[in-house]
PDB file of C-alpha atoms in Angstrom:
ATOM      1  CA  UNK A 111     -55.447 -49.686-175.144  1.00  0.00           C
ATOM      2  CA  UNK A 112     -58.812 -47.903-175.107  1.00  0.00           C
ATOM      3  CA  UNK A 113     -59.548 -44.221-175.556  1.00  0.00           C
ATOM      4  CA  UNK A 114     -59.731 -43.582-171.826  1.00  0.00           C
ATOM      5  CA  UNK A 115     -56.203 -44.945-171.374  1.00  0.00           C
ATOM      6  CA  UNK A 116     -54.911 -42.765-174.211  1.00  0.00           C
ATOM      7  CA  UNK A 117     -56.515 -39.759-172.554  1.00  0.00           C
ATOM      8  CA  UNK A 118     -55.042 -40.677-169.169  1.00  0.00           C
ATOM      9  CA  UNK A 119     -51.578 -41.054-170.625  1.00  0.00           C
ATOM     10  CA  UNK A 120     -51.891 -37.694-172.339  1.00  0.00           C
ATOM     11  CA  UNK A 121     -52.774 -36.084-169.002  1.00  0.00           C
ATOM     12  CA  UNK A 122     -49.774 -37.783-167.406  1.00  0.00           C
ATOM     13  CA  UNK A 123     -47.335 -36.681-170.103  1.00  0.00           C
ATOM     14  CA  UNK A 124     -48.619 -33.097-169.980  1.00  0.00           C
ATOM     15  CA  UNK A 125     -48.287 -33.123-166.189  1.00  0.00           C
ATOM     16  CA  UNK A 126     -44.685 -34.303-166.360  1.00  0.00           C
ATOM     17  CA  UNK A 127     -43.834 -31.946-169.219  1.00  0.00           C
ATOM     18  CA  UNK A 128     -44.776 -28.982-167.032  1.00  0.00           C
ATOM     19  CA  UNK A 129     -42.248 -30.096-164.446  1.00  0.00           C
ATOM     20  CA  UNK A 130     -39.175 -30.309-166.665  1.00  0.00           C
ATOM     21  CA  UNK A 131     -36.421 -28.156-165.258  1.00  0.00           C
ATOM     22  CA  UNK A 132     -38.058 -28.031-161.833  1.00  0.00           C
ATOM     23  CA  UNK A 133     -37.296 -31.716-161.116  1.00  0.00           C
ATOM     24  CA  UNK A 134     -34.480 -33.948-162.278  1.00  0.00           C
ATOM     25  CA  UNK A 135     -35.098 -36.296-165.200  1.00  0.00           C
ATOM     26  CA  UNK A 136     -34.500 -39.267-162.908  1.00  0.00           C
ATOM     27  CA  UNK A 137     -37.181 -38.063-160.492  1.00  0.00           C
ATOM     28  CA  UNK A 138     -39.692 -37.484-163.286  1.00  0.00           C
ATOM     29  CA  UNK A 139     -39.034 -40.934-164.767  1.00  0.00           C
ATOM     30  CA  UNK A 140     -39.644 -42.468-161.359  1.00  0.00           C
ATOM     31  CA  UNK A 141     -42.888 -40.535-160.907  1.00  0.00           C
ATOM     32  CA  UNK A 142     -44.023 -41.579-164.365  1.00  0.00           C
ATOM     33  CA  UNK A 143     -43.390 -45.279-163.734  1.00  0.00           C
ATOM     34  CA  UNK A 144     -45.203 -45.238-160.390  1.00  0.00           C
ATOM     35  CA  UNK A 145     -48.154 -43.243-161.734  1.00  0.00           C
ATOM     36  CA  UNK A 146     -48.542 -45.650-164.670  1.00  0.00           C
ATOM     37  CA  UNK A 147     -48.773 -48.512-162.158  1.00  0.00           C
ATOM     38  CA  UNK A 148     -51.411 -46.661-160.136  1.00  0.00           C
ATOM     39  CA  UNK A 149     -53.352 -45.576-163.238  1.00  0.00           C
ATOM     40  CA  UNK A 150     -53.446 -49.167-164.550  1.00  0.00           C
ATOM     41  CA  UNK A 151     -54.549 -50.474-161.170  1.00  0.00           C
ATOM     42  CA  UNK A 152     -57.396 -47.930-161.082  1.00  0.00           C
ATOM     43  CA  UNK A 153     -58.421 -48.706-164.688  1.00  0.00           C
ATOM     44  CA  UNK A 154     -58.802 -52.396-163.859  1.00  0.00           C
ATOM     45  CA  UNK A 155     -61.192 -51.490-161.044  1.00  0.00           C
ATOM     46  CA  UNK A 156     -63.073 -48.675-162.722  1.00  0.00           C
ATOM     47  CA  UNK A 157     -61.748 -46.137-160.211  1.00  0.00           C
ATOM     48  CA  UNK A 158     -60.599 -42.572-160.840  1.00  0.00           C
ATOM     49  CA  UNK A 159     -56.836 -42.143-160.629  1.00  0.00           C
ATOM     50  CA  UNK A 160     -56.748 -38.356-160.933  1.00  0.00           C
ATOM     51  CA  UNK A 161     -58.248 -37.116-158.789  1.00  0.00           C
ATOM     52  CA  UNK A 162     -58.178 -40.179-156.574  1.00  0.00           C
ATOM     53  CA  UNK A 163     -60.157 -40.532-153.396  1.00  0.00           C
ATOM     54  CA  UNK A 164     -58.547 -41.705-150.134  1.00  0.00           C
ATOM     55  CA  UNK A 165     -60.405 -45.008-150.116  1.00  0.00           C
ATOM     56  CA  UNK A 166     -59.035 -45.877-153.568  1.00  0.00           C
ATOM     57  CA  UNK A 167     -55.480 -45.102-152.478  1.00  0.00           C
ATOM     58  CA  UNK A 168     -55.904 -47.101-149.276  1.00  0.00           C
ATOM     59  CA  UNK A 169     -57.072 -50.132-151.264  1.00  0.00           C
ATOM     60  CA  UNK A 170     -54.114 -49.647-153.628  1.00  0.00           C
ATOM     61  CA  UNK A 171     -51.728 -49.723-150.661  1.00  0.00           C
ATOM     62  CA  UNK A 172     -53.389 -52.859-149.282  1.00  0.00           C
ATOM     63  CA  UNK A 173     -53.043 -54.575-152.672  1.00  0.00           C
ATOM     64  CA  UNK A 174     -49.417 -53.549-153.190  1.00  0.00           C
ATOM     65  CA  UNK A 175     -48.140 -54.275-149.685  1.00  0.00           C
ATOM     66  CA  UNK A 176     -48.036 -58.116-149.826  1.00  0.00           C
ATOM     67  CA  UNK A 177     -45.724 -58.213-152.856  1.00  0.00           C
ATOM     68  CA  UNK A 178     -43.826 -54.896-152.744  1.00  0.00           C
ATOM     69  CA  UNK A 179     -41.240 -53.477-150.362  1.00  0.00           C
ATOM     70  CA  UNK A 180     -42.627 -50.809-148.062  1.00  0.00           C
ATOM     71  CA  UNK A 181     -40.205 -48.310-149.587  1.00  0.00           C
ATOM     72  CA  UNK A 182     -41.736 -48.999-153.010  1.00  0.00           C
ATOM     73  CA  UNK A 183     -45.260 -48.530-151.678  1.00  0.00           C
ATOM     74  CA  UNK A 184     -44.361 -45.233-150.008  1.00  0.00           C
ATOM     75  CA  UNK A 185     -42.585 -44.040-153.150  1.00  0.00           C
ATOM     76  CA  UNK A 186     -45.726 -44.660-155.204  1.00  0.00           C
ATOM     77  CA  UNK A 187     -47.827 -42.763-152.691  1.00  0.00           C
ATOM     78  CA  UNK A 188     -45.401 -39.843-153.035  1.00  0.00           C
ATOM     79  CA  UNK A 189     -45.905 -39.976-156.813  1.00  0.00           C
ATOM     80  CA  UNK A 190     -49.683 -39.830-156.381  1.00  0.00           C
ATOM     81  CA  UNK A 191     -49.306 -36.880-154.024  1.00  0.00           C
ATOM     82  CA  UNK A 192     -47.027 -35.176-156.543  1.00  0.00           C
ATOM     83  CA  UNK A 193     -49.579 -35.525-159.358  1.00  0.00           C
ATOM     84  CA  UNK A 194     -52.352 -33.996-157.257  1.00  0.00           C
ATOM     85  CA  UNK A 195     -50.128 -31.133-156.136  1.00  0.00           C
ATOM     86  CA  UNK A 196     -48.977 -30.238-159.655  1.00  0.00           C
ATOM     87  CA  UNK A 197     -52.589 -30.165-160.886  1.00  0.00           C
ATOM     88  CA  UNK A 198     -53.650 -28.080-157.860  1.00  0.00           C
ATOM     89  CA  UNK A 199     -55.982 -30.823-156.673  1.00  0.00           C
ATOM     90  CA  UNK A 200     -56.687 -31.449-152.985  1.00  0.00           C
ATOM     91  CA  UNK A 201     -54.279 -34.086-151.707  1.00  0.00           C
ATOM     92  CA  UNK A 202     -55.975 -37.301-150.572  1.00  0.00           C
ATOM     93  CA  UNK A 203     -52.765 -38.576-148.990  1.00  0.00           C
ATOM     94  CA  UNK A 204     -53.283 -36.925-145.603  1.00  0.00           C
ATOM     95  CA  UNK A 205     -56.627 -38.685-145.082  1.00  0.00           C
ATOM     96  CA  UNK A 206     -56.825 -41.151-142.193  1.00  0.00           C
ATOM     97  CA  UNK A 207     -57.696 -44.038-144.561  1.00  0.00           C
ATOM     98  CA  UNK A 208     -54.348 -43.667-146.347  1.00  0.00           C
ATOM     99  CA  UNK A 209     -52.495 -43.182-143.058  1.00  0.00           C
ATOM    100  CA  UNK A 210     -53.965 -46.400-141.640  1.00  0.00           C
ATOM    101  CA  UNK A 211     -53.249 -48.352-144.833  1.00  0.00           C
ATOM    102  CA  UNK A 212     -49.598 -47.293-144.725  1.00  0.00           C
ATOM    103  CA  UNK A 213     -49.418 -48.239-141.047  1.00  0.00           C
ATOM    104  CA  UNK A 214     -50.807 -51.687-141.882  1.00  0.00           C
ATOM    105  CA  UNK A 215     -48.260 -52.093-144.657  1.00  0.00           C
ATOM    106  CA  UNK A 216     -45.371 -50.982-142.451  1.00  0.00           C
ATOM    107  CA  UNK A 217     -46.323 -53.304-139.599  1.00  0.00           C
ATOM    108  CA  UNK A 218     -46.638 -56.230-141.992  1.00  0.00           C
ATOM    109  CA  UNK A 219     -43.171 -55.527-143.398  1.00  0.00           C
ATOM    110  CA  UNK A 220     -40.942 -55.790-140.350  1.00  0.00           C
ATOM    111  CA  UNK A 221     -37.777 -56.450-142.324  1.00  0.00           C
ATOM    112  CA  UNK A 222     -35.310 -53.588-142.202  1.00  0.00           C
ATOM    113  CA  UNK A 223     -34.005 -52.088-145.455  1.00  0.00           C
ATOM    114  CA  UNK A 224     -30.847 -53.815-146.603  1.00  0.00           C
ATOM    115  CA  UNK A 225     -27.808 -51.626-146.059  1.00  0.00           C
ATOM    116  CA  UNK A 226     -24.980 -51.645-148.573  1.00  0.00           C
ATOM    117  CA  UNK A 227     -21.704 -52.973-147.211  1.00  0.00           C
ATOM    118  CA  UNK A 228     -19.362 -50.151-146.350  1.00  0.00           C
ATOM    119  CA  UNK A 229     -16.191 -49.920-148.413  1.00  0.00           C
ATOM    120  CA  UNK A 230     -13.965 -48.839-145.542  1.00  0.00           C
ATOM    121  CA  UNK A 231     -10.374 -47.641-145.757  1.00  0.00           C
ATOM    122  CA  UNK A 232      -9.045 -51.171-145.162  1.00  0.00           C
ATOM    123  CA  UNK A 233     -11.084 -52.629-148.016  1.00  0.00           C
ATOM    124  CA  UNK A 234     -10.289 -49.642-150.236  1.00  0.00           C
ATOM    125  CA  UNK A 235      -6.545 -50.167-149.804  1.00  0.00           C
ATOM    126  CA  UNK A 236      -6.861 -53.855-150.747  1.00  0.00           C
ATOM    127  CA  UNK A 237      -8.933 -53.073-153.838  1.00  0.00           C
ATOM    128  CA  UNK A 238      -6.746 -50.211-155.060  1.00  0.00           C
ATOM    129  CA  UNK A 239      -3.603 -52.275-154.548  1.00  0.00           C
ATOM    130  CA  UNK A 240      -4.947 -54.835-157.017  1.00  0.00           C
ATOM    131  CA  UNK A 241      -5.998 -52.340-159.697  1.00  0.00           C
ATOM    132  CA  UNK A 242      -3.889 -53.222-162.758  1.00  0.00           C
ATOM    133  CA  UNK A 243      -1.358 -50.855-164.288  1.00  0.00           C
ATOM    134  CA  UNK A 244      -3.635 -50.051-167.214  1.00  0.00           C
ATOM    135  CA  UNK A 245      -5.796 -47.143-168.302  1.00  0.00           C
ATOM    136  CA  UNK A 246      -8.839 -48.818-166.754  1.00  0.00           C
ATOM    137  CA  UNK A 247      -6.908 -49.581-163.578  1.00  0.00           C
ATOM    138  CA  UNK A 248      -5.830 -45.945-163.230  1.00  0.00           C
ATOM    139  CA  UNK A 249      -9.434 -44.799-163.659  1.00  0.00           C
ATOM    140  CA  UNK A 250     -10.801 -47.316-161.175  1.00  0.00           C
ATOM    141  CA  UNK A 251      -8.240 -46.452-158.486  1.00  0.00           C
ATOM    142  CA  UNK A 252      -9.032 -42.747-158.874  1.00  0.00           C
ATOM    143  CA  UNK A 253     -12.789 -43.412-158.939  1.00  0.00           C
ATOM    144  CA  UNK A 254     -12.853 -45.541-155.786  1.00  0.00           C
ATOM    145  CA  UNK A 255     -10.551 -43.171-153.892  1.00  0.00           C
ATOM    146  CA  UNK A 256     -12.519 -40.076-154.896  1.00  0.00           C
ATOM    147  CA  UNK A 257     -15.776 -41.802-153.974  1.00  0.00           C
ATOM    148  CA  UNK A 258     -14.437 -42.641-150.527  1.00  0.00           C
ATOM    149  CA  UNK A 259     -12.946 -39.188-149.832  1.00  0.00           C
ATOM    150  CA  UNK A 260     -15.963 -37.214-151.074  1.00  0.00           C
ATOM    151  CA  UNK A 261     -18.661 -39.525-149.651  1.00  0.00           C
ATOM    152  CA  UNK A 262     -20.432 -39.143-152.988  1.00  0.00           C
ATOM    153  CA  UNK A 263     -23.233 -41.255-154.368  1.00  0.00           C
ATOM    154  CA  UNK A 264     -22.510 -43.031-157.636  1.00  0.00           C
ATOM    155  CA  UNK A 265     -24.745 -40.549-159.494  1.00  0.00           C
ATOM    156  CA  UNK A 266     -22.621 -37.689-158.122  1.00  0.00           C
ATOM    157  CA  UNK A 267     -19.374 -39.419-159.070  1.00  0.00           C
ATOM    158  CA  UNK A 268     -20.345 -39.858-162.717  1.00  0.00           C
ATOM    159  CA  UNK A 269     -21.480 -36.204-162.824  1.00  0.00           C
ATOM    160  CA  UNK A 270     -18.039 -34.941-161.750  1.00  0.00           C
ATOM    161  CA  UNK A 271     -16.119 -32.931-164.326  1.00  0.00           C
ATOM    162  CA  UNK A 272     -12.439 -32.111-164.623  1.00  0.00           C
ATOM    163  CA  UNK A 273     -13.400 -28.448-164.254  1.00  0.00           C
ATOM    164  CA  UNK A 274     -14.784 -29.181-160.780  1.00  0.00           C
ATOM    165  CA  UNK A 275     -11.291 -30.009-159.482  1.00  0.00           C
ATOM    166  CA  UNK A 276      -9.243 -27.323-157.791  1.00  0.00           C
ATOM    167  CA  UNK A 277      -5.934 -26.468-159.562  1.00  0.00           C
ATOM    168  CA  UNK A 278      -3.912 -28.505-157.058  1.00  0.00           C
ATOM    169  CA  UNK A 279      -6.470 -31.360-157.036  1.00  0.00           C
ATOM    170  CA  UNK A 280      -6.863 -31.036-153.263  1.00  0.00           C
ATOM    171  CA  UNK A 281     -10.630 -30.534-153.494  1.00  0.00           C
ATOM    172  CA  UNK A 282     -13.533 -30.952-155.858  1.00  0.00           C
ATOM    173  CA  UNK A 283     -16.879 -29.208-156.139  1.00  0.00           C
ATOM    174  CA  UNK A 284     -19.962 -31.435-155.908  1.00  0.00           C
ATOM    175  CA  UNK A 285     -22.427 -29.137-157.666  1.00  0.00           C
ATOM    176  CA  UNK A 286     -25.634 -31.094-157.162  1.00  0.00           C
ATOM    177  CA  UNK A 287     -26.887 -34.103-155.264  1.00  0.00           C
ATOM    178  CA  UNK A 288     -30.049 -35.956-154.343  1.00  0.00           C
ATOM    179  CA  UNK A 289     -30.353 -33.924-151.130  1.00  0.00           C
ATOM    180  CA  UNK A 290     -29.429 -30.673-152.913  1.00  0.00           C
ATOM    181  CA  UNK A 291     -31.914 -30.374-155.816  1.00  0.00           C
ATOM    182  CA  UNK A 292     -31.315 -26.641-156.268  1.00  0.00           C
ATOM    183  CA  UNK A 293     -27.585 -27.041-156.816  1.00  0.00           C
ATOM    184  CA  UNK A 294     -26.161 -25.107-153.872  1.00  0.00           C
ATOM    185  CA  UNK A 295     -23.246 -27.509-154.025  1.00  0.00           C
ATOM    186  CA  UNK A 296     -20.549 -28.432-151.550  1.00  0.00           C
ATOM    187  CA  UNK A 297     -16.760 -28.696-151.545  1.00  0.00           C
ATOM    188  CA  UNK A 298     -15.245 -32.119-150.861  1.00  0.00           C
ATOM    189  CA  UNK A 299     -11.596 -32.518-149.925  1.00  0.00           C
ATOM    190  CA  UNK A 300      -9.208 -35.133-151.290  1.00  0.00           C
ATOM    191  CA  UNK A 301      -6.416 -36.998-149.523  1.00  0.00           C
ATOM    192  CA  UNK A 302      -2.825 -37.000-150.800  1.00  0.00           C
ATOM    193  CA  UNK A 303      -3.286 -40.612-151.943  1.00  0.00           C
ATOM    194  CA  UNK A 304      -6.373 -39.687-153.945  1.00  0.00           C
ATOM    195  CA  UNK A 305      -4.623 -36.661-155.437  1.00  0.00           C
ATOM    196  CA  UNK A 306      -1.860 -38.960-156.683  1.00  0.00           C
ATOM    197  CA  UNK A 307      -4.354 -41.401-158.209  1.00  0.00           C
ATOM    198  CA  UNK A 308      -6.250 -38.591-159.902  1.00  0.00           C
ATOM    199  CA  UNK A 309      -3.004 -37.176-161.322  1.00  0.00           C
ATOM    200  CA  UNK A 310      -2.152 -40.604-162.674  1.00  0.00           C
ATOM    201  CA  UNK A 311      -5.608 -41.015-164.253  1.00  0.00           C
ATOM    202  CA  UNK A 312      -5.556 -37.556-165.825  1.00  0.00           C
ATOM    203  CA  UNK A 313      -2.043 -38.151-167.205  1.00  0.00           C
ATOM    204  CA  UNK A 314      -2.962 -41.564-168.635  1.00  0.00           C
ATOM    205  CA  UNK A 315      -6.271 -40.392-170.089  1.00  0.00           C
ATOM    206  CA  UNK A 316      -5.121 -36.971-171.325  1.00  0.00           C
ATOM    207  CA  UNK A 317      -8.298 -35.369-169.962  1.00  0.00           C
ATOM    208  CA  UNK A 318      -8.374 -31.597-169.518  1.00  0.00           C
ATOM    209  CA  UNK A 319     -12.106 -30.909-169.461  1.00  0.00           C
ATOM    210  CA  UNK A 320     -15.457 -32.675-169.486  1.00  0.00           C
ATOM    211  CA  UNK A 321     -16.568 -35.721-167.475  1.00  0.00           C
ATOM    212  CA  UNK A 322     -13.926 -36.853-165.013  1.00  0.00           C
ATOM    213  CA  UNK A 323     -14.827 -40.542-165.002  1.00  0.00           C
ATOM    214  CA  UNK A 324     -15.714 -42.242-168.283  1.00  0.00           C
ATOM    215  CA  UNK A 325     -16.424 -45.691-169.611  1.00  0.00           C
ATOM    216  CA  UNK A 326     -13.604 -47.130-171.681  1.00  0.00           C
ATOM    217  CA  UNK A 327     -14.154 -48.848-175.010  1.00  0.00           C
ATOM    218  CA  UNK A 328     -11.356 -50.718-176.778  1.00  0.00           C
ATOM    219  CA  UNK A 329      -8.831 -48.836-174.660  1.00  0.00           C
ATOM    220  CA  UNK A 330     -10.048 -45.425-175.782  1.00  0.00           C
ATOM    221  CA  UNK A 331     -11.495 -42.571-173.696  1.00  0.00           C
ATOM    222  CA  UNK A 332     -14.938 -41.546-174.995  1.00  0.00           C
ATOM    223  CA  UNK A 333     -16.531 -38.114-174.705  1.00  0.00           C
ATOM    224  CA  UNK A 334     -19.445 -39.065-172.456  1.00  0.00           C
ATOM    225  CA  UNK A 335     -19.580 -39.734-168.739  1.00  0.00           C
ATOM    226  CA  UNK A 336     -19.623 -43.191-167.236  1.00  0.00           C
ATOM    227  CA  UNK A 337     -23.036 -44.729-166.602  1.00  0.00           C
ATOM    228  CA  UNK A 338     -24.163 -44.807-162.961  1.00  0.00           C
ATOM    229  CA  UNK A 339     -24.665 -48.572-162.980  1.00  0.00           C
ATOM    230  CA  UNK A 340     -21.039 -49.024-164.082  1.00  0.00           C
ATOM    231  CA  UNK A 341     -19.806 -47.789-160.688  1.00  0.00           C
ATOM    232  CA  UNK A 342     -21.442 -50.710-158.895  1.00  0.00           C
ATOM    233  CA  UNK A 343     -20.177 -53.188-161.480  1.00  0.00           C
ATOM    234  CA  UNK A 344     -16.593 -51.896-161.318  1.00  0.00           C
ATOM    235  CA  UNK A 345     -16.551 -52.076-157.510  1.00  0.00           C
ATOM    236  CA  UNK A 346     -17.665 -55.714-157.562  1.00  0.00           C
ATOM    237  CA  UNK A 347     -15.139 -56.661-160.252  1.00  0.00           C
ATOM    238  CA  UNK A 348     -12.324 -54.921-158.378  1.00  0.00           C
ATOM    239  CA  UNK A 349     -13.333 -56.521-155.074  1.00  0.00           C
ATOM    240  CA  UNK A 350     -13.296 -59.986-156.646  1.00  0.00           C
ATOM    241  CA  UNK A 351      -9.832 -59.272-158.088  1.00  0.00           C
ATOM    242  CA  UNK A 352      -8.666 -58.245-154.602  1.00  0.00           C
ATOM    243  CA  UNK A 353      -9.823 -61.529-153.084  1.00  0.00           C
ATOM    244  CA  UNK A 354     -12.742 -60.097-151.095  1.00  0.00           C
ATOM    245  CA  UNK A 355     -15.177 -62.740-149.827  1.00  0.00           C
ATOM    246  CA  UNK A 356     -18.075 -63.593-152.141  1.00  0.00           C
ATOM    247  CA  UNK A 357     -20.694 -62.666-149.509  1.00  0.00           C
ATOM    248  CA  UNK A 358     -19.125 -59.237-149.070  1.00  0.00           C
ATOM    249  CA  UNK A 359     -18.921 -58.645-152.814  1.00  0.00           C
ATOM    250  CA  UNK A 360     -22.646 -59.323-153.208  1.00  0.00           C
ATOM    251  CA  UNK A 361     -23.368 -56.675-150.546  1.00  0.00           C
ATOM    252  CA  UNK A 362     -21.284 -53.977-152.253  1.00  0.00           C
ATOM    253  CA  UNK A 363     -23.053 -51.250-154.211  1.00  0.00           C
ATOM    254  CA  UNK A 364     -22.439 -47.850-155.744  1.00  0.00           C
ATOM    255  CA  UNK A 365     -23.120 -46.410-152.272  1.00  0.00           C
ATOM    256  CA  UNK A 366     -20.495 -48.558-150.529  1.00  0.00           C
ATOM    257  CA  UNK A 367     -17.749 -45.925-150.648  1.00  0.00           C
ATOM    258  CA  UNK A 368     -20.111 -43.378-149.087  1.00  0.00           C
ATOM    259  CA  UNK A 369     -21.191 -45.848-146.394  1.00  0.00           C
ATOM    260  CA  UNK A 370     -17.653 -46.969-145.612  1.00  0.00           C
ATOM    261  CA  UNK A 371     -16.279 -43.447-145.325  1.00  0.00           C
ATOM    262  CA  UNK A 372     -19.091 -42.431-142.965  1.00  0.00           C
ATOM    263  CA  UNK A 373     -18.430 -45.485-140.806  1.00  0.00           C
ATOM    264  CA  UNK A 374     -14.706 -44.750-140.676  1.00  0.00           C
ATOM    265  CA  UNK A 375     -15.379 -41.137-139.706  1.00  0.00           C
ATOM    266  CA  UNK A 376     -17.587 -42.237-136.829  1.00  0.00           C
ATOM    267  CA  UNK A 377     -14.993 -44.711-135.561  1.00  0.00           C
ATOM    268  CA  UNK A 378     -12.385 -41.946-135.805  1.00  0.00           C
ATOM    269  CA  UNK A 379     -14.449 -39.894-133.346  1.00  0.00           C
ATOM    270  CA  UNK A 380     -15.968 -37.344-135.738  1.00  0.00           C
ATOM    271  CA  UNK A 381     -19.399 -36.232-134.547  1.00  0.00           C
ATOM    272  CA  UNK A 382     -22.645 -36.568-136.485  1.00  0.00           C
ATOM    273  CA  UNK A 383     -22.699 -32.926-137.557  1.00  0.00           C
ATOM    274  CA  UNK A 384     -19.234 -33.182-139.078  1.00  0.00           C
ATOM    275  CA  UNK A 385     -20.131 -36.360-140.973  1.00  0.00           C
ATOM    276  CA  UNK A 386     -23.387 -34.799-142.196  1.00  0.00           C
ATOM    277  CA  UNK A 387     -21.506 -31.778-143.521  1.00  0.00           C
ATOM    278  CA  UNK A 388     -18.853 -33.918-145.173  1.00  0.00           C
ATOM    279  CA  UNK A 389     -21.376 -36.132-146.947  1.00  0.00           C
ATOM    280  CA  UNK A 390     -24.130 -33.631-147.616  1.00  0.00           C
ATOM    281  CA  UNK A 391     -26.707 -35.374-145.427  1.00  0.00           C
ATOM    282  CA  UNK A 392     -29.763 -33.456-144.248  1.00  0.00           C
ATOM    283  CA  UNK A 393     -31.263 -36.138-142.029  1.00  0.00           C
ATOM    284  CA  UNK A 394     -29.623 -37.619-138.959  1.00  0.00           C
ATOM    285  CA  UNK A 395     -31.943 -40.607-139.286  1.00  0.00           C
ATOM    286  CA  UNK A 396     -30.597 -41.525-142.728  1.00  0.00           C
ATOM    287  CA  UNK A 397     -26.997 -41.104-141.584  1.00  0.00           C
ATOM    288  CA  UNK A 398     -27.704 -43.222-138.494  1.00  0.00           C
ATOM    289  CA  UNK A 399     -28.635 -46.173-140.724  1.00  0.00           C
ATOM    290  CA  UNK A 400     -25.374 -45.783-142.618  1.00  0.00           C
ATOM    291  CA  UNK A 401     -23.169 -45.878-139.549  1.00  0.00           C
ATOM    292  CA  UNK A 402     -25.185 -48.003-137.136  1.00  0.00           C
ATOM    293  CA  UNK A 403     -23.045 -51.130-137.618  1.00  0.00           C
ATOM    294  CA  UNK A 404     -19.825 -49.214-137.037  1.00  0.00           C
ATOM    295  CA  UNK A 405     -21.412 -47.442-134.058  1.00  0.00           C
ATOM    296  CA  UNK A 406     -22.596 -50.696-132.468  1.00  0.00           C
ATOM    297  CA  UNK A 407     -19.240 -52.412-132.999  1.00  0.00           C
ATOM    298  CA  UNK A 408     -17.402 -49.441-131.539  1.00  0.00           C
ATOM    299  CA  UNK A 409     -19.687 -49.431-128.491  1.00  0.00           C
ATOM    300  CA  UNK A 410     -19.077 -53.119-127.800  1.00  0.00           C
ATOM    301  CA  UNK A 411     -15.311 -52.853-128.287  1.00  0.00           C
ATOM    302  CA  UNK A 412     -15.224 -49.968-125.798  1.00  0.00           C
ATOM    303  CA  UNK A 413     -17.317 -51.999-123.363  1.00  0.00           C
ATOM    304  CA  UNK A 414     -15.015 -55.020-123.642  1.00  0.00           C
ATOM    305  CA  UNK A 415     -11.943 -52.818-123.280  1.00  0.00           C
ATOM    306  CA  UNK A 416     -13.291 -51.113-120.158  1.00  0.00           C
ATOM    307  CA  UNK A 417     -14.311 -54.419-118.591  1.00  0.00           C
ATOM    308  CA  UNK A 418     -10.848 -55.850-119.282  1.00  0.00           C
ATOM    309  CA  UNK A 419      -9.224 -52.783-117.723  1.00  0.00           C
ATOM    310  CA  UNK A 420     -11.497 -53.069-114.676  1.00  0.00           C
ATOM    311  CA  UNK A 421     -10.663 -56.742-114.202  1.00  0.00           C
ATOM    312  CA  UNK A 422      -6.954 -56.015-114.579  1.00  0.00           C
ATOM    313  CA  UNK A 423      -7.117 -53.272-111.933  1.00  0.00           C
ATOM    314  CA  UNK A 424      -8.705 -55.624-109.379  1.00  0.00           C
ATOM    315  CA  UNK A 425      -6.103 -58.357-109.786  1.00  0.00           C
TER     316      UNK A 425
END
């Protein structure tokens, strides 16, 4: 690595160091990774990465688009915009060259983002019923149930603490989320079934404070919280144990409980505003992608039902 690269990396690290506490560590790691990609791309072409001109960014988008998902390309553009903003440099992102490059990339990538399979109440009941009568089984049943009731992301689930539970376990505070970077928090309510599973987990684990959900090693409860990636793995293992189809298991993710609960709420007749409040969504567009399959199925079932009723009335 030459001296220029060392200097560039020093600028990048200083930039990110200034932002500690103002952004989450996950966000800063993501910005760092994307900016390293952009910096390396610019170095190979003898172009300035900071500040970058619109033409350079447009060419970067054109080069990235054939092999990267459009979401990845847009995320990297956000990282470039972030770096310019933090250094009080004029943003090149709003220039028409960048706008047109992103339009080209979006039109070339017509495939819709893959949506995680919703872990609905029916699937949840099958999975929980097959959780073994062990310490791990008690944790998993409580984890899946709490994830469904609270509509939490996996990162929010592993951040839950025993102290966040109300005394009667009927609710839990979600202090921070991806859409709530300043920690205003929200209260999520728990069903009687989930309360029972949480009681069982707390009794089996002996937990009174600290992380609510933890990884288990040799049958012992460690001090630290469970890793986010473990949520996805545990869901898939539990689904396989419950006899869920292989294709469905592959589509499950750490977001599946959140997706499934939102879909069930829509089918139950709860309006968008209520679902947004329950799950902490700020964008109707994002929520619409979560529930679109349930919404479409519900629409068709209503249509078929009405047509059947109409035919029956004319007989």
